[in-house]
Amino acid sequence: LKQRFVFGALDEHGVITQRGRDMALFPLRPSLACVLLASVDLDCLDAALIVAAMLSVENVFARPSGKDSAKSAAEAHQEIRDAAGGSSDFATLIAVFRLAQSSPSPHRWCKEHFIHWRGVKMAFDVHRQLAGLVSRISSRPSERSVSSKCSQSERLRRALCAGYFCNVSRRSTHGR
């Protein structure tokens, strides 16, 4: 209950709020539902839908057991991370989704890059379902104004922080 109160799903009397009703539309953990709601306000819904879909399925990165295969997989995964800018795991997941989706043969692309096709295919389905659900709320007026100076990645970071703020920390320059 405390978590739902912090996310704004419940008011101080324990009554469900409009935000709580919106969060309940999604078959997701409350934190991920909160990310999607924030992404509507921050105009980064496309990327947030991909992140939610990819986090809702099994790990898509294949880890072969053979030494040579494991090395090839690590190199392929590093290539994807580099293509995503190497800035975050979320950016890498978005890159996997978009690269597979844009490939003429997603199944073959996944195999060549040591990605589990079944997980990506399921993420495609989850993405489609979530997009349908979010269309019910995205037509409402936004509560926050988005600064046009913010990049798409900055807006996505803000949306992710709205749902995962409990997991955020800052690294000290003093090594603590």
PDB file of N, CA and C in Angstrom, residues 119-173:
ATOM      1  N   GLY A 119      11.699 -14.493 -26.989  1.00  0.00           N
ATOM      2  CA  GLY A 119      11.521 -13.355 -26.093  1.00  0.00           C
ATOM      3  C   GLY A 119      11.217 -12.067 -26.843  1.00  0.00           C
ATOM      4  N   VAL A 120      11.921 -11.839 -27.955  1.00  0.00           N
ATOM      5  CA  VAL A 120      11.681 -10.634 -28.754  1.00  0.00           C
ATOM      6  C   VAL A 120      10.293 -10.679 -29.374  1.00  0.00           C
ATOM      7  N   LYS A 121       9.916 -11.847 -29.881  1.00  0.00           N
ATOM      8  CA  LYS A 121       8.572 -11.993 -30.480  1.00  0.00           C
ATOM      9  C   LYS A 121       7.496 -11.708 -29.439  1.00  0.00           C
ATOM     10  N   MET A 122       7.699 -12.209 -28.222  1.00  0.00           N
ATOM     11  CA  MET A 122       6.747 -11.946 -27.150  1.00  0.00           C
ATOM     12  C   MET A 122       6.729 -10.452 -26.806  1.00  0.00           C
ATOM     13  N   ALA A 123       7.903  -9.807 -26.833  1.00  0.00           N
ATOM     14  CA  ALA A 123       7.980  -8.361 -26.568  1.00  0.00           C
ATOM     15  C   ALA A 123       7.205  -7.580 -27.627  1.00  0.00           C
ATOM     16  N   PHE A 124       7.259  -8.032 -28.884  1.00  0.00           N
ATOM     17  CA  PHE A 124       6.467  -7.394 -29.940  1.00  0.00           C
ATOM     18  C   PHE A 124       4.979  -7.453 -29.600  1.00  0.00           C
ATOM     19  N   ASP A 125       4.525  -8.618 -29.123  1.00  0.00           N
ATOM     20  CA  ASP A 125       3.111  -8.789 -28.760  1.00  0.00           C
ATOM     21  C   ASP A 125       2.735  -7.931 -27.551  1.00  0.00           C
ATOM     22  N   VAL A 126       3.584  -7.927 -26.535  1.00  0.00           N
ATOM     23  CA  VAL A 126       3.324  -7.119 -25.336  1.00  0.00           C
ATOM     24  C   VAL A 126       3.285  -5.637 -25.707  1.00  0.00           C
ATOM     25  N   HIS A 127       4.191  -5.217 -26.547  1.00  0.00           N
ATOM     26  CA  HIS A 127       4.243  -3.818 -27.007  1.00  0.00           C
ATOM     27  C   HIS A 127       2.921  -3.430 -27.663  1.00  0.00           C
ATOM     28  N   ARG A 128       2.444  -4.276 -28.549  1.00  0.00           N
ATOM     29  CA  ARG A 128       1.178  -4.002 -29.243  1.00  0.00           C
ATOM     30  C   ARG A 128       0.020  -3.905 -28.240  1.00  0.00           C
ATOM     31  N   GLN A 129      -0.024  -4.810 -27.279  1.00  0.00           N
ATOM     32  CA  GLN A 129      -1.103  -4.810 -26.282  1.00  0.00           C
ATOM     33  C   GLN A 129      -1.029  -3.556 -25.401  1.00  0.00           C
ATOM     34  N   LEU A 130       0.172  -3.202 -24.958  1.00  0.00           N
ATOM     35  CA  LEU A 130       0.322  -2.017 -24.110  1.00  0.00           C
ATOM     36  C   LEU A 130      -0.031  -0.743 -24.874  1.00  0.00           C
ATOM     37  N   ALA A 131       0.334  -0.684 -26.139  1.00  0.00           N
ATOM     38  CA  ALA A 131      -0.006   0.489 -26.950  1.00  0.00           C
ATOM     39  C   ALA A 131      -1.522   0.650 -27.036  1.00  0.00           C
ATOM     40  N   GLY A 132      -2.238  -0.461 -27.148  1.00  0.00           N
ATOM     41  CA  GLY A 132      -3.702  -0.404 -27.166  1.00  0.00           C
ATOM     42  C   GLY A 132      -4.269   0.086 -25.845  1.00  0.00           C
ATOM     43  N   LEU A 133      -3.674  -0.365 -24.746  1.00  0.00           N
ATOM     44  CA  LEU A 133      -4.148   0.056 -23.427  1.00  0.00           C
ATOM     45  C   LEU A 133      -3.843   1.524 -23.150  1.00  0.00           C
ATOM     46  N   VAL A 134      -2.659   1.969 -23.542  1.00  0.00           N
ATOM     47  CA  VAL A 134      -2.276   3.350 -23.246  1.00  0.00           C
ATOM     48  C   VAL A 134      -3.073   4.332 -24.098  1.00  0.00           C
ATOM     49  N   SER A 135      -3.611   3.884 -25.207  1.00  0.00           N
ATOM     50  CA  SER A 135      -4.416   4.783 -26.040  1.00  0.00           C
ATOM     51  C   SER A 135      -5.682   5.231 -25.299  1.00  0.00           C
ATOM     52  N   ARG A 136      -6.094   4.466 -24.309  1.00  0.00           N
ATOM     53  CA  ARG A 136      -7.271   4.847 -23.512  1.00  0.00           C
ATOM     54  C   ARG A 136      -7.014   6.079 -22.646  1.00  0.00           C
ATOM     55  N   ILE A 137      -5.769   6.272 -22.257  1.00  0.00           N
ATOM     56  CA  ILE A 137      -5.467   7.398 -21.367  1.00  0.00           C
ATOM     57  C   ILE A 137      -4.694   8.514 -22.053  1.00  0.00           C
ATOM     58  N   SER A 138      -4.043   8.227 -23.175  1.00  0.00           N
ATOM     59  CA  SER A 138      -3.178   9.238 -23.786  1.00  0.00           C
ATOM     60  C   SER A 138      -3.957  10.379 -24.429  1.00  0.00           C
ATOM     61  N   SER A 139      -5.263  10.221 -24.585  1.00  0.00           N
ATOM     62  CA  SER A 139      -6.052  11.303 -25.173  1.00  0.00           C
ATOM     63  C   SER A 139      -6.431  12.367 -24.143  1.00  0.00           C
ATOM     64  N   ARG A 140      -6.170  12.089 -22.859  1.00  0.00           N
ATOM     65  CA  ARG A 140      -6.461  13.067 -21.808  1.00  0.00           C
ATOM     66  C   ARG A 140      -5.420  14.176 -21.826  1.00  0.00           C
ATOM     67  N   PRO A 141      -5.786  15.355 -21.356  1.00  0.00           N
ATOM     68  CA  PRO A 141      -4.800  16.450 -21.322  1.00  0.00           C
ATOM     69  C   PRO A 141      -3.653  16.126 -20.381  1.00  0.00           C
ATOM     70  N   SER A 142      -2.464  16.531 -20.758  1.00  0.00           N
ATOM     71  CA  SER A 142      -1.266  16.285 -19.971  1.00  0.00           C
ATOM     72  C   SER A 142      -1.244  17.174 -18.733  1.00  0.00           C
ATOM     73  N   GLU A 143      -0.720  16.613 -17.636  1.00  0.00           N
ATOM     74  CA  GLU A 143      -0.632  17.362 -16.380  1.00  0.00           C
ATOM     75  C   GLU A 143       0.628  18.218 -16.326  1.00  0.00           C
ATOM     76  N   ARG A 144       1.676  17.797 -17.036  1.00  0.00           N
ATOM     77  CA  ARG A 144       2.944  18.512 -16.996  1.00  0.00           C
ATOM     78  C   ARG A 144       3.285  19.018 -18.387  1.00  0.00           C
ATOM     79  N   SER A 145       3.993  20.106 -18.415  1.00  0.00           N
ATOM     80  CA  SER A 145       4.492  20.572 -19.705  1.00  0.00           C
ATOM     81  C   SER A 145       5.921  20.078 -19.863  1.00  0.00           C
ATOM     82  N   VAL A 146       6.261  19.691 -21.059  1.00  0.00           N
ATOM     83  CA  VAL A 146       7.582  19.163 -21.335  1.00  0.00           C
ATOM     84  C   VAL A 146       8.428  20.267 -21.952  1.00  0.00           C
ATOM     85  N   SER A 147       9.605  20.416 -21.430  1.00  0.00           N
ATOM     86  CA  SER A 147      10.518  21.404 -21.994  1.00  0.00           C
ATOM     87  C   SER A 147      10.976  20.924 -23.358  1.00  0.00           C
ATOM     88  N   SER A 148      10.865  21.795 -24.347  1.00  0.00           N
ATOM     89  CA  SER A 148      11.291  21.419 -25.693  1.00  0.00           C
ATOM     90  C   SER A 148      12.804  21.278 -25.769  1.00  0.00           C
ATOM     91  N   LYS A 149      13.516  21.750 -24.748  1.00  0.00           N
ATOM     92  CA  LYS A 149      14.966  21.647 -24.727  1.00  0.00           C
ATOM     93  C   LYS A 149      15.430  20.245 -24.339  1.00  0.00           C
ATOM     94  N   CYS A 150      14.564  19.468 -23.734  1.00  0.00           N
ATOM     95  CA  CYS A 150      14.938  18.123 -23.296  1.00  0.00           C
ATOM     96  C   CYS A 150      15.001  17.173 -24.495  1.00  0.00           C
ATOM     97  N   SER A 151      16.057  16.382 -24.534  1.00  0.00           N
ATOM     98  CA  SER A 151      16.180  15.376 -25.586  1.00  0.00           C
ATOM     99  C   SER A 151      15.233  14.214 -25.286  1.00  0.00           C
ATOM    100  N   GLN A 152      15.028  13.377 -26.265  1.00  0.00           N
ATOM    101  CA  GLN A 152      14.180  12.195 -26.098  1.00  0.00           C
ATOM    102  C   GLN A 152      14.743  11.295 -24.996  1.00  0.00           C
ATOM    103  N   SER A 153      16.058  11.121 -24.972  1.00  0.00           N
ATOM    104  CA  SER A 153      16.653  10.255 -23.950  1.00  0.00           C
ATOM    105  C   SER A 153      16.508  10.861 -22.553  1.00  0.00           C
ATOM    106  N   GLU A 154      16.582  12.174 -22.445  1.00  0.00           N
ATOM    107  CA  GLU A 154      16.390  12.839 -21.148  1.00  0.00           C
ATOM    108  C   GLU A 154      14.951  12.661 -20.672  1.00  0.00           C
ATOM    109  N   ARG A 155      13.999  12.794 -21.581  1.00  0.00           N
ATOM    110  CA  ARG A 155      12.592  12.606 -21.199  1.00  0.00           C
ATOM    111  C   ARG A 155      12.344  11.166 -20.774  1.00  0.00           C
ATOM    112  N   LEU A 156      12.961  10.206 -21.473  1.00  0.00           N
ATOM    113  CA  LEU A 156      12.823   8.804 -21.073  1.00  0.00           C
ATOM    114  C   LEU A 156      13.432   8.589 -19.698  1.00  0.00           C
ATOM    115  N   ARG A 157      14.595   9.176 -19.436  1.00  0.00           N
ATOM    116  CA  ARG A 157      15.210   9.060 -18.104  1.00  0.00           C
ATOM    117  C   ARG A 157      14.277   9.583 -17.023  1.00  0.00           C
ATOM    118  N   ARG A 158      13.628  10.702 -17.295  1.00  0.00           N
ATOM    119  CA  ARG A 158      12.695  11.266 -16.318  1.00  0.00           C
ATOM    120  C   ARG A 158      11.504  10.340 -16.087  1.00  0.00           C
ATOM    121  N   ALA A 159      10.992   9.748 -17.152  1.00  0.00           N
ATOM    122  CA  ALA A 159       9.871   8.808 -17.011  1.00  0.00           C
ATOM    123  C   ALA A 159      10.304   7.580 -16.220  1.00  0.00           C
ATOM    124  N   LEU A 160      11.498   7.064 -16.495  1.00  0.00           N
ATOM    125  CA  LEU A 160      12.003   5.902 -15.758  1.00  0.00           C
ATOM    126  C   LEU A 160      12.198   6.232 -14.287  1.00  0.00           C
ATOM    127  N   CYS A 161      12.663   7.432 -14.010  1.00  0.00           N
ATOM    128  CA  CYS A 161      12.834   7.843 -12.606  1.00  0.00           C
ATOM    129  C   CYS A 161      11.493   7.968 -11.891  1.00  0.00           C
ATOM    130  N   ALA A 162      10.435   8.312 -12.627  1.00  0.00           N
ATOM    131  CA  ALA A 162       9.108   8.410 -12.009  1.00  0.00           C
ATOM    132  C   ALA A 162       8.657   7.060 -11.463  1.00  0.00           C
ATOM    133  N   GLY A 163       9.051   5.979 -12.114  1.00  0.00           N
ATOM    134  CA  GLY A 163       8.647   4.654 -11.655  1.00  0.00           C
ATOM    135  C   GLY A 163       9.686   3.926 -10.839  1.00  0.00           C
ATOM    136  N   TYR A 164      10.937   4.259 -11.046  1.00  0.00           N
ATOM    137  CA  TYR A 164      12.025   3.538 -10.387  1.00  0.00           C
ATOM    138  C   TYR A 164      12.854   4.431  -9.475  1.00  0.00           C
ATOM    139  N   PHE A 165      12.258   5.489  -8.944  1.00  0.00           N
ATOM    140  CA  PHE A 165      13.010   6.425  -8.104  1.00  0.00           C
ATOM    141  C   PHE A 165      13.588   5.757  -6.872  1.00  0.00           C
ATOM    142  N   CYS A 166      12.979   4.688  -6.393  1.00  0.00           N
ATOM    143  CA  CYS A 166      13.496   3.986  -5.210  1.00  0.00           C
ATOM    144  C   CYS A 166      14.811   3.274  -5.524  1.00  0.00           C
ATOM    145  N   ASN A 167      15.085   3.026  -6.809  1.00  0.00           N
ATOM    146  CA  ASN A 167      16.276   2.300  -7.221  1.00  0.00           C
ATOM    147  C   ASN A 167      17.413   3.229  -7.651  1.00  0.00           C
ATOM    148  N   VAL A 168      17.218   4.517  -7.510  1.00  0.00           N
ATOM    149  CA  VAL A 168      18.208   5.487  -7.984  1.00  0.00           C
ATOM    150  C   VAL A 168      19.187   5.811  -6.874  1.00  0.00           C
ATOM    151  N   SER A 169      20.448   5.920  -7.260  1.00  0.00           N
ATOM    152  CA  SER A 169      21.475   6.352  -6.309  1.00  0.00           C
ATOM    153  C   SER A 169      22.467   7.209  -7.079  1.00  0.00           C
ATOM    154  N   ARG A 170      23.295   7.888  -6.346  1.00  0.00           N
ATOM    155  CA  ARG A 170      24.319   8.717  -6.963  1.00  0.00           C
ATOM    156  C   ARG A 170      25.668   8.218  -6.465  1.00  0.00           C
ATOM    157  N   ARG A 171      26.571   8.055  -7.408  1.00  0.00           N
ATOM    158  CA  ARG A 171      27.906   7.597  -7.053  1.00  0.00           C
ATOM    159  C   ARG A 171      28.700   8.775  -6.512  1.00  0.00           C
ATOM    160  N   SER A 172      29.298   8.574  -5.383  1.00  0.00           N
ATOM    161  CA  SER A 172      30.097   9.621  -4.743  1.00  0.00           C
ATOM    162  C   SER A 172      31.451   9.709  -5.409  1.00  0.00           C
ATOM    163  N   THR A 173      31.983  10.907  -5.474  1.00  0.00           N
ATOM    164  CA  THR A 173      33.329  11.091  -6.003  1.00  0.00           C
ATOM    165  C   THR A 173      34.382  10.630  -5.016  1.00  0.00           C
TER     166      THR A 173
END
